[in-house]
Structure formats: C-alpha cells, structure tokens
Coordinates of C-alpha atoms in Angstrom, one line a residue:
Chain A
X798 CA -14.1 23.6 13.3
X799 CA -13.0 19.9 13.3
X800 CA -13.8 17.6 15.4
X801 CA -11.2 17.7 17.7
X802 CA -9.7 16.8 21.0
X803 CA -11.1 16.7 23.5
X804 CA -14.5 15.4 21.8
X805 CA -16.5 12.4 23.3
X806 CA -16.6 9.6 21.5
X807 CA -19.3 10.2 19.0
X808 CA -20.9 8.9 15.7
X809 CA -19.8 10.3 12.3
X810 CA -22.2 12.5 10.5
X811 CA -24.7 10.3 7.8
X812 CA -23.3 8.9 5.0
X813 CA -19.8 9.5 6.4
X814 CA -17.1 6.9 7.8
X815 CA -15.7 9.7 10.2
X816 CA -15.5 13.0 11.6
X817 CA -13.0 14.4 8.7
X818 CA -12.6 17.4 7.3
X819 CA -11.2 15.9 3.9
X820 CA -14.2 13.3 3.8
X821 CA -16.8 16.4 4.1
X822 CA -15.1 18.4 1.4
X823 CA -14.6 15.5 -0.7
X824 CA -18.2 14.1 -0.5
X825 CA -19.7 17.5 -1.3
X826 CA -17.9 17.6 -4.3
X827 CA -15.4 20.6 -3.7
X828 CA -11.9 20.4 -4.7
X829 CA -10.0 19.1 -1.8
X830 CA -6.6 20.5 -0.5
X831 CA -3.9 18.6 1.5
X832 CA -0.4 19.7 1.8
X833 CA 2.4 17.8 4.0
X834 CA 4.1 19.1 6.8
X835 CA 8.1 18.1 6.7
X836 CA 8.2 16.4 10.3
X837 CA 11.0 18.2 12.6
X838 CA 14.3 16.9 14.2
X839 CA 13.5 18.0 17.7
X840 CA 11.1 17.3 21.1
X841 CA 9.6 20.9 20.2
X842 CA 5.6 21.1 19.8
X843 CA 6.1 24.6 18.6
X844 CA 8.5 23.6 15.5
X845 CA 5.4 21.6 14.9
X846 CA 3.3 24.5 14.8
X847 CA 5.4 26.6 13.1
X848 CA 5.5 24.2 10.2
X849 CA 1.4 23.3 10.4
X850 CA 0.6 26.9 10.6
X851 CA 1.0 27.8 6.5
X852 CA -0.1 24.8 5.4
X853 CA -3.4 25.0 8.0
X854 CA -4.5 28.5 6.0
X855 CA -5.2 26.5 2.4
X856 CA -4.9 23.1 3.4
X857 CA -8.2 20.6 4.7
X858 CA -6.2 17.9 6.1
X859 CA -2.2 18.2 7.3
X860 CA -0.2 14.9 6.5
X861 CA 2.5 14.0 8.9
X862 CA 5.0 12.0 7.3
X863 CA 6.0 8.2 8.9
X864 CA 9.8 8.4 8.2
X865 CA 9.7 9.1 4.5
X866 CA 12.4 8.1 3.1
X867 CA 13.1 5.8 5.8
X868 CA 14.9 9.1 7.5
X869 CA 14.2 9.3 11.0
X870 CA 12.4 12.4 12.9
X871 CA 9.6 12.9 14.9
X872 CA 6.9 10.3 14.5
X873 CA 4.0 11.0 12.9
X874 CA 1.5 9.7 15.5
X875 CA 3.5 12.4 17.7
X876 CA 2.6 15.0 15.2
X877 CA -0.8 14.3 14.2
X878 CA -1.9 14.4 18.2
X879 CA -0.4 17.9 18.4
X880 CA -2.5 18.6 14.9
X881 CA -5.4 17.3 16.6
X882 CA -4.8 19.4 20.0
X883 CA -4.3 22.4 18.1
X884 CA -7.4 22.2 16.5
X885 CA -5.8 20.7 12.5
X886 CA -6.8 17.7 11.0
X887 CA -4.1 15.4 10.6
X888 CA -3.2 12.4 7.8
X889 CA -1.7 10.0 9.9
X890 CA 0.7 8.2 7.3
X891 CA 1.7 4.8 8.3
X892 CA 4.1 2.9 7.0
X893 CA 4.9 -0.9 7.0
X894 CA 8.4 -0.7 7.2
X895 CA 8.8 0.0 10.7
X896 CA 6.3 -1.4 12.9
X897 CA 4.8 -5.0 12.9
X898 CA 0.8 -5.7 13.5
X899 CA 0.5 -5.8 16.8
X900 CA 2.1 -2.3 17.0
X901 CA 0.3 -0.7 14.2
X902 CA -3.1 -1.8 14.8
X903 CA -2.4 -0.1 18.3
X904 CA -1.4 3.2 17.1
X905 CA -4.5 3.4 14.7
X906 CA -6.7 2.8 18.1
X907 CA -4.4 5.7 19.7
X908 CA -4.6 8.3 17.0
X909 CA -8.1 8.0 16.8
X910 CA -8.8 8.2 20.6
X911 CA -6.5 11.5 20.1
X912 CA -8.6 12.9 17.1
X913 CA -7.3 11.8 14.2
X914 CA -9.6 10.8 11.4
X915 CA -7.5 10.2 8.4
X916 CA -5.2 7.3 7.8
X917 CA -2.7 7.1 4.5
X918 CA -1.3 3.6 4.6
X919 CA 2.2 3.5 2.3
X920 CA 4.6 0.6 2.0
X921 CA 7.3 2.7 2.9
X922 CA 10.8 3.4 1.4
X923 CA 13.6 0.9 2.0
X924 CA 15.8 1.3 4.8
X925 CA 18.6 1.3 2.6
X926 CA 17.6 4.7 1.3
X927 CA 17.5 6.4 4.6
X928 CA 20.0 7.6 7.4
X929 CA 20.1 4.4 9.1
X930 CA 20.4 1.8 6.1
X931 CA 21.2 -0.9 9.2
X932 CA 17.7 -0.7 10.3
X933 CA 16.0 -3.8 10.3
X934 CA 12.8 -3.7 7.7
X935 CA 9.9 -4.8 9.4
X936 CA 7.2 -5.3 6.5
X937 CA 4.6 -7.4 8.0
X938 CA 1.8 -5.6 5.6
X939 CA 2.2 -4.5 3.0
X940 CA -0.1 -1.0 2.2
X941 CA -2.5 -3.8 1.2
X942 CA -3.1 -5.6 3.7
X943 CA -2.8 -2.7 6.3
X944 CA -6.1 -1.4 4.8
X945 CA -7.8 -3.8 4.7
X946 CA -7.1 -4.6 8.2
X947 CA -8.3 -1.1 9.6
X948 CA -11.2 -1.1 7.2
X949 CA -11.9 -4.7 9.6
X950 CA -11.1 -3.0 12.6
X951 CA -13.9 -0.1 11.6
X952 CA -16.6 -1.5 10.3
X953 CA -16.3 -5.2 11.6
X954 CA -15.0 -3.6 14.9
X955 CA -12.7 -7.0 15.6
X956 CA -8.7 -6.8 15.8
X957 CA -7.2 -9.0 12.5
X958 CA -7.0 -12.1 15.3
X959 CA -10.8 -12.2 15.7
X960 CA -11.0 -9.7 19.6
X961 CA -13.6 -7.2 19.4
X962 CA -13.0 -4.2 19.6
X963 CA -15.7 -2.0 22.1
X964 CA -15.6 1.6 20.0
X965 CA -14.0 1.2 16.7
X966 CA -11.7 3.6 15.0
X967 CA -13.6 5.9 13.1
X968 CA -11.4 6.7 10.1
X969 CA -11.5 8.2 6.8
X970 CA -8.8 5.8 4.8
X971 CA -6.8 6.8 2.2
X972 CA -3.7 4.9 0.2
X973 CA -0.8 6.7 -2.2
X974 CA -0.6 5.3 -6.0
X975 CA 2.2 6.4 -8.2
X976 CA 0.6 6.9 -11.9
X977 CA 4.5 7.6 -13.3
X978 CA 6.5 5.3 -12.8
X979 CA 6.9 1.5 -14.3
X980 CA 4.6 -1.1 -14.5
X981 CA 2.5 1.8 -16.7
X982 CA 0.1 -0.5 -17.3
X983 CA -0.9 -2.4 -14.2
X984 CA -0.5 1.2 -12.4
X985 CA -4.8 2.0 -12.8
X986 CA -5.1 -2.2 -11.6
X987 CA -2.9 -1.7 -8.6
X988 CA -5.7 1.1 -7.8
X989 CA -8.2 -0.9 -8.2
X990 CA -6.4 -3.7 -5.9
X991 CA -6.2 -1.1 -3.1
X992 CA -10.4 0.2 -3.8
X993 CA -10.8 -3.3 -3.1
X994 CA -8.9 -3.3 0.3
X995 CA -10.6 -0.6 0.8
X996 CA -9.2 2.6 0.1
X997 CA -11.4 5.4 0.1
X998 CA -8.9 8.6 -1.5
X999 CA -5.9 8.2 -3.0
X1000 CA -2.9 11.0 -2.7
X1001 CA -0.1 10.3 -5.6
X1002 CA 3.1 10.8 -5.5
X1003 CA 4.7 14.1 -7.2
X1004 CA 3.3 14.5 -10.9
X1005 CA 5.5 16.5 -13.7
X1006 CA 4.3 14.0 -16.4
X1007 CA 1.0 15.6 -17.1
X1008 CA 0.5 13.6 -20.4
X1009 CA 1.6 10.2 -18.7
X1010 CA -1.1 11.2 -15.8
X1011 CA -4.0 11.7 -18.2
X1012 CA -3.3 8.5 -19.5
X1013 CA -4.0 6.8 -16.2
X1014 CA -6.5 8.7 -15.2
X1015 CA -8.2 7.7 -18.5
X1016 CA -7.2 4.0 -17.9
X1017 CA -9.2 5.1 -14.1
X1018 CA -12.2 6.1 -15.9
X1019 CA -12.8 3.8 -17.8
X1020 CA -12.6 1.2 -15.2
X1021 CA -15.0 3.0 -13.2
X1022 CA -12.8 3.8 -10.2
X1023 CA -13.2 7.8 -10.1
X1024 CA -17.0 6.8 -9.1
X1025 CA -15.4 4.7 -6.3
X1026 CA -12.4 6.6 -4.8
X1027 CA -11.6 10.4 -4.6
X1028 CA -8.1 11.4 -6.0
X1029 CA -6.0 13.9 -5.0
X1030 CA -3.0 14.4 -7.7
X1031 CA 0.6 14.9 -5.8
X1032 CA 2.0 18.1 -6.8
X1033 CA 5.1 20.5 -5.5
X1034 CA 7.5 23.3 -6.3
X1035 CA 11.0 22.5 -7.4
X1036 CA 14.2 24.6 -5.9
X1037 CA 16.5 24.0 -8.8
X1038 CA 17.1 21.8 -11.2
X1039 CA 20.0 20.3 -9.9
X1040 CA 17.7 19.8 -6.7
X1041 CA 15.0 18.2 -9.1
X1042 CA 17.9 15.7 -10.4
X1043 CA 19.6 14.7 -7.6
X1044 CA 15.3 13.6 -6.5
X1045 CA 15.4 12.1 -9.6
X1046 CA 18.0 10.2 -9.0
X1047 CA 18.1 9.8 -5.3
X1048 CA 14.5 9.7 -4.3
X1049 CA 12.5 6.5 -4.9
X1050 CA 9.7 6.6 -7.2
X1051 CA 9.7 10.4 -8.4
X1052 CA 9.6 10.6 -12.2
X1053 CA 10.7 14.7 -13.7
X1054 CA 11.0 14.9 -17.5
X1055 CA 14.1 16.2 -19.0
X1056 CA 11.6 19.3 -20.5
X1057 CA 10.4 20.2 -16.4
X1058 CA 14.0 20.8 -15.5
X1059 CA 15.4 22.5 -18.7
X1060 CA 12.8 24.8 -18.1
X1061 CA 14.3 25.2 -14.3
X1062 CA 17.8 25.5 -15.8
X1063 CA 17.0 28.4 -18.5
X1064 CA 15.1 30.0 -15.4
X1065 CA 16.7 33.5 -14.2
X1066 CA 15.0 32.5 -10.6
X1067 CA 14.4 28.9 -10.2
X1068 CA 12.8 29.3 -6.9
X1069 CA 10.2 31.7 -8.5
X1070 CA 10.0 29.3 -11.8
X1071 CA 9.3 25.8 -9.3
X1072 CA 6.8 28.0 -8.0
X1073 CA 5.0 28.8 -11.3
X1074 CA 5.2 24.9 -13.0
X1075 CA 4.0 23.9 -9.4
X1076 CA 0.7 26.6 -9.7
X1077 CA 0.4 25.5 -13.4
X1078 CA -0.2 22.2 -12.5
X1079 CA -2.6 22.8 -9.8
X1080 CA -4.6 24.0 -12.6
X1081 CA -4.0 21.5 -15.2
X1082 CA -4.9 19.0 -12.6
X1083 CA -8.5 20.4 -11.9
X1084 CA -9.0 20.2 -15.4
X1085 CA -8.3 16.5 -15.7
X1086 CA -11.9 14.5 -14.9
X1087 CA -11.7 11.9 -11.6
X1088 CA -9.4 14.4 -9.9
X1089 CA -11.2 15.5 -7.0
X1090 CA -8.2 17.8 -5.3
X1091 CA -4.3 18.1 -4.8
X1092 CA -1.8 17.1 -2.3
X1093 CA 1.0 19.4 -2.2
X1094 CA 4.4 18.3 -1.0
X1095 CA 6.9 21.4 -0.5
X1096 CA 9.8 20.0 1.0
X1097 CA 11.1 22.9 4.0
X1098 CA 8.8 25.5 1.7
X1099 CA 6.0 25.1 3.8
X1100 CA 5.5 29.0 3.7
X1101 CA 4.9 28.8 -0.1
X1102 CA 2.2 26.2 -0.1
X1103 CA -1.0 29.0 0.6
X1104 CA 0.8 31.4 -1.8
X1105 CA 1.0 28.9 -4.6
X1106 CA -2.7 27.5 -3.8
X1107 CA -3.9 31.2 -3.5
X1108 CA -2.4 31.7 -7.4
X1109 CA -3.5 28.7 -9.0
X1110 CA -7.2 30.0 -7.8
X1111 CA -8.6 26.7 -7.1
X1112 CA -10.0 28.0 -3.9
X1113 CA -11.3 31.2 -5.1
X1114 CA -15.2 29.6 -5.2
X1115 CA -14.7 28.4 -1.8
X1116 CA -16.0 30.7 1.2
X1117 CA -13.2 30.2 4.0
Chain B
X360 CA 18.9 -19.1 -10.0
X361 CA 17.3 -15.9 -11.2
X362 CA 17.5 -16.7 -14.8
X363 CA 15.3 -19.8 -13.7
X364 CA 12.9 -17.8 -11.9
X365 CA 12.6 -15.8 -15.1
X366 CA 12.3 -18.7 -17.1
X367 CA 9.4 -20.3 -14.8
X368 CA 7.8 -16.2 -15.2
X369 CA 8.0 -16.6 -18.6
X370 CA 6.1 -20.1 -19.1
X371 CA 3.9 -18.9 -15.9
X372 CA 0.7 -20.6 -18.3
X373 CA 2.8 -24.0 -18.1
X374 CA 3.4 -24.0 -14.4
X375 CA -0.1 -22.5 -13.6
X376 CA -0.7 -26.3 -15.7
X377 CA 1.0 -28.2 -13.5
X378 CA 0.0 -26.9 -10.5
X379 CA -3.8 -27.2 -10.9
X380 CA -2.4 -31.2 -11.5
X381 CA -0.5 -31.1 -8.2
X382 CA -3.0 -29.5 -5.9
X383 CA -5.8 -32.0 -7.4
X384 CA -3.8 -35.0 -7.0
X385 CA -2.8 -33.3 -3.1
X386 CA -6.9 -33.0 -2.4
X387 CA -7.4 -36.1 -3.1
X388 CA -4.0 -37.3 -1.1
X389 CA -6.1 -35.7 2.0
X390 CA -7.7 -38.9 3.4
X391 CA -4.5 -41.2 3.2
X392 CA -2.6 -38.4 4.4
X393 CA -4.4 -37.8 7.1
X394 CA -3.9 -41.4 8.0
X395 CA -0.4 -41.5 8.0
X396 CA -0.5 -38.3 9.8
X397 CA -0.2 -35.0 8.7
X398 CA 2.6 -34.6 11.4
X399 CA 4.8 -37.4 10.1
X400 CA 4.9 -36.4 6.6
X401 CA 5.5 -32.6 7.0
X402 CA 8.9 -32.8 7.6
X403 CA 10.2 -34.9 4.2
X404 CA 7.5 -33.1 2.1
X405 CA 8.3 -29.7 3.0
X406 CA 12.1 -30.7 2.3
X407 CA 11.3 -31.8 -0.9
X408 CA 9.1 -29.1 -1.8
X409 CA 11.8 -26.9 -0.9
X410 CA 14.3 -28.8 -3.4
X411 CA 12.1 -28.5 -6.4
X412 CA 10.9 -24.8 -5.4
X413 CA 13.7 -23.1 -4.4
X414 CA 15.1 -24.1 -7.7
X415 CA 12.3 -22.9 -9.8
X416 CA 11.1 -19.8 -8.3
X417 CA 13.7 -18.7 -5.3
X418 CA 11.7 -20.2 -3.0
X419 CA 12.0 -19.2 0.2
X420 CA 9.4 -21.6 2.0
X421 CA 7.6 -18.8 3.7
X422 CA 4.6 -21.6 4.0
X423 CA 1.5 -19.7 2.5
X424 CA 2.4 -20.4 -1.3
X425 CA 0.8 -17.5 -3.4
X426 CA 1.9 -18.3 -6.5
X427 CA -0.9 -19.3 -8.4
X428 CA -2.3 -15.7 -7.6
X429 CA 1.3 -14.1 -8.5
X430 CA 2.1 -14.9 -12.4
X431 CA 4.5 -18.2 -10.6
X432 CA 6.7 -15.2 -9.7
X433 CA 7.6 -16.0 -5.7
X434 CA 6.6 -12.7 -3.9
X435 CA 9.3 -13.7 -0.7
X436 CA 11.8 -12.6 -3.6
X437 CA 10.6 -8.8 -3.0
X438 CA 13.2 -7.1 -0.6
X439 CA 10.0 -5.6 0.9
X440 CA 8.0 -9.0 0.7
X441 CA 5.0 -7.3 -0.4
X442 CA 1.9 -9.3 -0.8
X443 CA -0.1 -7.2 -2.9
X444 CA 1.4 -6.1 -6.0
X445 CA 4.6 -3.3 -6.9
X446 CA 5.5 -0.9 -4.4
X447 CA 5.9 3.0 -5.4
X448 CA 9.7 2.9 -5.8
X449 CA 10.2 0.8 -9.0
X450 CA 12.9 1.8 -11.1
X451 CA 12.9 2.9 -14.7
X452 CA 12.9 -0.5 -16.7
X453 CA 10.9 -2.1 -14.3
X454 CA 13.8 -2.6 -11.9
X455 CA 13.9 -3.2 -8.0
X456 CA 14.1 -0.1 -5.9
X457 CA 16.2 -1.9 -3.1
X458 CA 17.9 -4.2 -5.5
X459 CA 18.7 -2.3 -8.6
X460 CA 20.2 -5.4 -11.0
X461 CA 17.1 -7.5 -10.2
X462 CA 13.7 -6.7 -12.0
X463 CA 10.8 -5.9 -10.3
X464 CA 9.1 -9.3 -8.5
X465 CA 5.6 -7.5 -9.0
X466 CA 6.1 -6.7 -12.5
X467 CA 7.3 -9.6 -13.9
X468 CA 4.1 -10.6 -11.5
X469 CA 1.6 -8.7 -13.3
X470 CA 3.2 -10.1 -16.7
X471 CA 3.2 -13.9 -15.8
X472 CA -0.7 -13.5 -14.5
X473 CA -1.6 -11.9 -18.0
X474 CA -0.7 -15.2 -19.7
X475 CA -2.2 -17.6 -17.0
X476 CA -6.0 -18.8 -17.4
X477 CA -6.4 -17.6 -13.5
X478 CA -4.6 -14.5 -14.3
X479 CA -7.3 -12.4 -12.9
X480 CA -6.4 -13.8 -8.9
X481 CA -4.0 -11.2 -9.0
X482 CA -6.6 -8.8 -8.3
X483 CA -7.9 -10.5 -5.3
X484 CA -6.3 -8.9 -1.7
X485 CA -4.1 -11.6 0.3
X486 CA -3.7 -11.0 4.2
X487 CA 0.0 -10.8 5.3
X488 CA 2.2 -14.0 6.1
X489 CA 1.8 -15.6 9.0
X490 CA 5.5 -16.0 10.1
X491 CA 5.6 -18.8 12.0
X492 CA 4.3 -21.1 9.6
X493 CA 7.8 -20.2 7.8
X494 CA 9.6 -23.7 6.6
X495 CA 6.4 -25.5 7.0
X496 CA 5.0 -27.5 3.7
X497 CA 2.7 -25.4 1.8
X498 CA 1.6 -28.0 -0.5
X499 CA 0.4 -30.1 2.5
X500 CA -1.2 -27.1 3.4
X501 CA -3.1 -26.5 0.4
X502 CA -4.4 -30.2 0.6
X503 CA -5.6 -29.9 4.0
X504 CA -7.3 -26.5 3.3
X505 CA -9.0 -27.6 0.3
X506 CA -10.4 -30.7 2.3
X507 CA -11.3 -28.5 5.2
X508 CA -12.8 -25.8 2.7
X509 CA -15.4 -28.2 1.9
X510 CA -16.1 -29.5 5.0
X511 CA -16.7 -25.7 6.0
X512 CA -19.4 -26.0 3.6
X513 CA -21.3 -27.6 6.2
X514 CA -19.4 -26.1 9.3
X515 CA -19.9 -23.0 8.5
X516 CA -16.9 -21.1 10.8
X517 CA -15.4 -18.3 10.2
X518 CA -12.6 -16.6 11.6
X519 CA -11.9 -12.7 11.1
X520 CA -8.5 -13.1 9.1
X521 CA -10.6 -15.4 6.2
X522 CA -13.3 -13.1 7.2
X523 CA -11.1 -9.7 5.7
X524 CA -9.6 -11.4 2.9
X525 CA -12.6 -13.3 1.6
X526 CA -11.2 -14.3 -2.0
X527 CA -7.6 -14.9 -1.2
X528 CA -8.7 -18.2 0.7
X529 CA -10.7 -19.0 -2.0
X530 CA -7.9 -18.7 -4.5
X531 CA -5.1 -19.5 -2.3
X532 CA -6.4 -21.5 0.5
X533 CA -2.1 -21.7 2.2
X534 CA -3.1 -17.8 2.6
X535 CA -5.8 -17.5 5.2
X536 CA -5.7 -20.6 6.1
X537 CA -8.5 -22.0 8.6
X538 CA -8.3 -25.9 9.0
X539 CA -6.2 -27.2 11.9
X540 CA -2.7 -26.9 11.9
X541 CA -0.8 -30.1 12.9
X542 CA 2.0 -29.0 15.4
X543 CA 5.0 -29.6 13.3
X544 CA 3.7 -27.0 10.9
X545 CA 3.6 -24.5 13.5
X546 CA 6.9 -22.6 14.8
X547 CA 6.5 -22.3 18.4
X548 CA 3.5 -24.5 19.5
X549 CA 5.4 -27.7 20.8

C-alpha cells in the first residue's frame, strides 16, 4: 500500500527522498510503470476514478496532467489529492505557464501535506496552442529553476526567499526531456542541465523514432547520466493515422515518422495496429540500456493501457 | 533587428571578447561609481545600455543580463522566457514553437556558447528573473556584484536564492545577485 492520506507526517524509508511508490521500484532496480490519466471536464471525483482505475492495475505512479496543452480541465493538484485519498500514487505535473512562485511553491507544500510524493516539473505548452489562446502566460520558472527550487525547499527546508520551512516537502522529483525533436545534439546536455537542478527521473515525451532514441540514450551513457537519473521512455497507442498527423502537426513537440503512420494507414484495424507498435515499443524500450521503465500516454484509452502493458510482458517477473 | 541578433549569435566568440573588456573596465569603475552614486548614474547608463543592447541582441532590459552564459543570444527573446535552455516544443528546423518564423532562442543559444571560450556556463542552472529589477542597468549591476563578490570573500553571507543557484552567481553575478540594490534599481521600493 502507499503511503497515503491520512498518514502522519513521517520520515522516508533509508536511502529514499520520499514515501513513493516509483522511487521504491526504481531504486530496486525493477522496471518502472507510469501511465497518465487524461484529466476530466467536470466537478465529479468519480470521473476521476473511473479514469485512474485501469491505469492503477499496471501502473506505479498515476500522472495528472497541469493543463497540457495549455487546455483547461480539472487541476492536477485537484486530481492527485483524490489519487492520494483513494489510496493511488499520484505525479503531480506542474507547469510554469500558469502559476507564478509564490503560488507554486504553495501548492507543492499542499500536495504533499495531501500525500503526494512525486513532482514532474514541465515548462508547459504555450497558451496559444490551447482553448484559451488569450490567457496570459505566466512563466516565472522555467522547469529549471522550478526544480531546483523544490529540491531547496526539501533538503535545505527554506522557501526560495530564505523562510524556513518547519516540515519540508518530501518529494520524489522528476522532469520531462524530449530525445526527438531539434536541437538533437544539445538534447542529452539539456538532461544533464536538469540532473543538475536536480532531477531525479525523467519521463519523455512520446517516442516513435526508436533509432533517434538510441542515439540519445547512447549520447546519455556516455556522459554518465543513466548512473545519475532513472528514465522512463514516453510511449502510447495511436488511433489512426490521420489522428497521428493531425498530433504531428498540431501538438507541440511530438515527432511520428512517415514509416509509423504508413504502417497505420495499410492497417485493416488501426485501433488494434496503434495498439501493437505501442506494445512493440514497450519492448524495444526495455531492451535499450539506461531505460529504467515506461510512461504510457493513451489519450481517452485509458482502458487499454493494462492490456497493452499485460502484452508487451514487461511485468510478467513482477509479483503483484 | 533579428538579422542583428543573428549576426551577434553568430560572432558570439567576438562579443564574449568584448564583454570580458566591459565588465573589467565596470569592476574597476566600482569605487568612482560608488562615489558619484550608484543612484545617480543608473538612470543614463541603463538608457544607454539599452540603446546599444536592444540593437544588438533584442534587448529587452529585463536587468539580470545572462548573456555571457547564453551564446550572446538574449533569452527575454523566448516567447516563454525560459532561463534554462530549449523548451520541448521546438519545431522541425530548430524553429520557435510559439513563434514559428523565428528560430529557436535556445538553439541558436547552445550554438553561440559552442564557439565562446566560456561556452561551458551554459550548463550552469540560473534562478528565475527577479521582475522588478526590469529596466534597471545590468551592467552597473554586474560592477557592483563583482565588487561585492569579493567583499563576500570576507563577509561570508549567504542568502538562499545564491544559495540554490551556486554557479550562476559566479558566472553571471546580475543573476543571483546579493550586494545592495540602490533604490532606483528597484521597481517598487521608493
């Protein structure tokens, strides 16, 4: 069981940062599962549950998405304390577009006074890409300087303007990297960068460009940074391909080769063929060295994301 | 303007040149500046250093002047303002995610810093701006923090921001910035 609400405040296991789930799994040296929960457009805690409920069968950690996109539902502070009362362990995604310092360093006091022990710290998408392109963009961090700032509010236990915090925030922290898109080459740097501010996993964006992936991670390896920082490669299934362009075109940093959707378009069942390349690559990932899991994004598929884990077998050494 | 800001990317080893001149020539301005008063001289050199930067790189005088530590390409010119290298939205071709004509700020970051001596500051984590030192002198900044940095030496105080973001003061001193701050540098605190 995790450690959830309502637990006394209490310190993390030896050798551990927090109470997590993911950190246990990942510092024992099993593959680690996350999967994201598509946040819901309504005041419902059941539509919340309904959604975790798949992904909680397969999954060690649940992430609830900050606005992705910069499309607004519910927030993801709101969902990872109804993870957290419902016995889940949440990622509590934050990102810098929408809330300034004072407000964020709050909310990561909140969610882990509610339970939460995992923090993913994104830039976040422009507003113009999202429902409410008017918005203004906040962007006082950047993913950056956001961890290093809870990294100082956990182990210095002081607020960024010096105030000292009584029980710090015990969290696991984690930042995204995106291995296929442009600049290639200062991609594996940019990893270090965020090691530095303190990121302890990583969770990538989607990956279809297995070649282009085992370049970085190569680039990783041989600047030591799989010995410093667990990564979990981003996978998930494609509906079509004309779903997979329109991402491609539409989404901000996702990156499908032209060979990834002809095979969706000479598919007889798409749905049952995003499924397949999805499981494939679950298991082309564990193959890859430095890859210590995968995050799996199905967007509205959340029912599919325990089949497709059960099929690519990566579980089958685990005892659940 | 852009075609400039390239231009100054592109010769980022020249630039780094002159500006290891200018921030020597500002420490050792410290004393007399001090003299005259920080206060008094902030206004006319923060409107000339906005003249010669705002040509050169798009300034946009955000106050904490990174870029030394950015391959001379002005991080304010980001539609995100991000501090800390690319974000995870850049285009094919290197191009903006939010501005799709303009090329990535960070990348063309990452490729003035590999010709610079000091290339390797890019790797060094820089705190976020403090925004209301916006429109305030940067350059008088750096010459007050380097003087102070040395005075530290023997002062020995800390505060937490310089404390999280140990080498950006070090390589940028405008970034965590710990000496006094004379009022008219300061939005707000008159």
């Amino acid at each position: 069981m995790d450690h959830t609400l309502p637990q006394p405040y209490s310190a993390p296991p030896e050798g551990h940062v927090s109470h997590s789930r993911l950190e246990r799994v990942l510092r024992s040296g099993r593959f680690a599962i996350t999967a994201e929960l598509n946040p819901p457009d309504s005041a419902d805690p059941a539509d919340v549950y309904e959604a975790a409920r798949p992904l909680g069968e397969v999954a060690d950690a649940i992430n609830a998405t900050d606005a992705s996109g910069a499309n607004c539902h519910m927030s993801s502070i709101g969902i990872s304390a109804l993870l957290t009362r419902a016995g889940y362990s949440p990622v509590y995604q934050i990102s810098c577009r929408d809330r300034n310092r004072i407000a964020i360093q709050g909310d990561v006091l909140g969610a882990a006074a509610m339970g939460v022990s995992n923090v993913l710290c994104l830039t976040g998408d422009g507003v113009g890409v999202g429902d409410q392109p008017g918005a203004k963009p906040v962007f006082d961090f950047d993913s950056l300087s956001l961890l290093r700032t809870i990294k100082t509010m956990r182990d210095e236990r002081k607020f960024l303007s010096g105030r000292t915090i009584k029980n710090p925030p015990q969290l696991f922290l984690g930042a995204a990297e995106n291995p296929c898109i442009p600049p290639y080459d200062w991609r594996p740097e940019r990893l270090a960068k965020k090691v530095e501010a303190g990121a302890e996993y990583i969770q990538t964006n989607y990956i279809y460009d297995v070649p282009l992936f085992e370049k970085f991670m190569a680039r990783v390896r041989g600047l030591g940074l799989d010995k410093k920082v667990y990564i979990l490669a981003g996978v998930g299934p494609l509906a079509s391909a004309r779903a997979a362009r329109w991402m491609r075109s539409n989404v901000p940093g996702i990156h499908v080769p032209d060979a990834v959707i002809g095979r969706m378009e000479k598919a007889e069942k798409p749905g049952q063929e995003g499924k397949k390349i999805c499981v494939e690559l679950i298991q082309q990932m564990r193959e890859i060295a430095g890859v210590s899991g995968v995050h799996v994004m199905a967007y509205r598929k959340e029912h599919e994301v325990s089949e497709i884990i059960r099929e690519s077998g990566v579980l089958a050494s685990r005892k659940r | 303007m852009y075609r400039i800001r390239l231009f100054a990317i592109r010769h980022s080893r020249s630039f780094e040149w002159i500006y290891k001149r200018l921030e020597s020539a500002m420490i050792a301005l410290d004393p007399l500046l001090a003299k005259i008063g920080y206060d008094r001289v902030e206004h006319p050199v923060a409107f000339a250093e906005k003249c010669v930067k705002t040509v050169l790189f798009d300034c946009k005088m955000c106050g904490q002047c990174v870029l030394s530590s950015t391959g001379m390409s002005c991080p304010m010119n980001c539609p995100k303002q991000l501090r800390n290298g690319p974000c995870g939205g850049v285009r094919p071709g290197g191009f903006c995610e939010v501005k799709p004509d303009m090329k990535c700020v960070w990348a063309l970051a990452w490729d003035g810093a590999s010709r610079m001596k000091g290339g390797a500051q890019i790797h060094t984590v820089l705190p976020p701006v403090e925004r209301n030192l916006e429109g305030s002198s940067s350059w008088l900044r750096v010459s007050r923090e380097k003087a102070a940095h040395l005075r530290e030496a023997r002062e020995k105080r800390r505060t937490a921001i310089a404390d999280a973001f140990p080498g950006a003061r070090e390589n940028e001193p405008s970034a965590a910035p710990l000496a006094e701050e004379p009022a008219q540098a300061v939005k707000g605190s008159k």
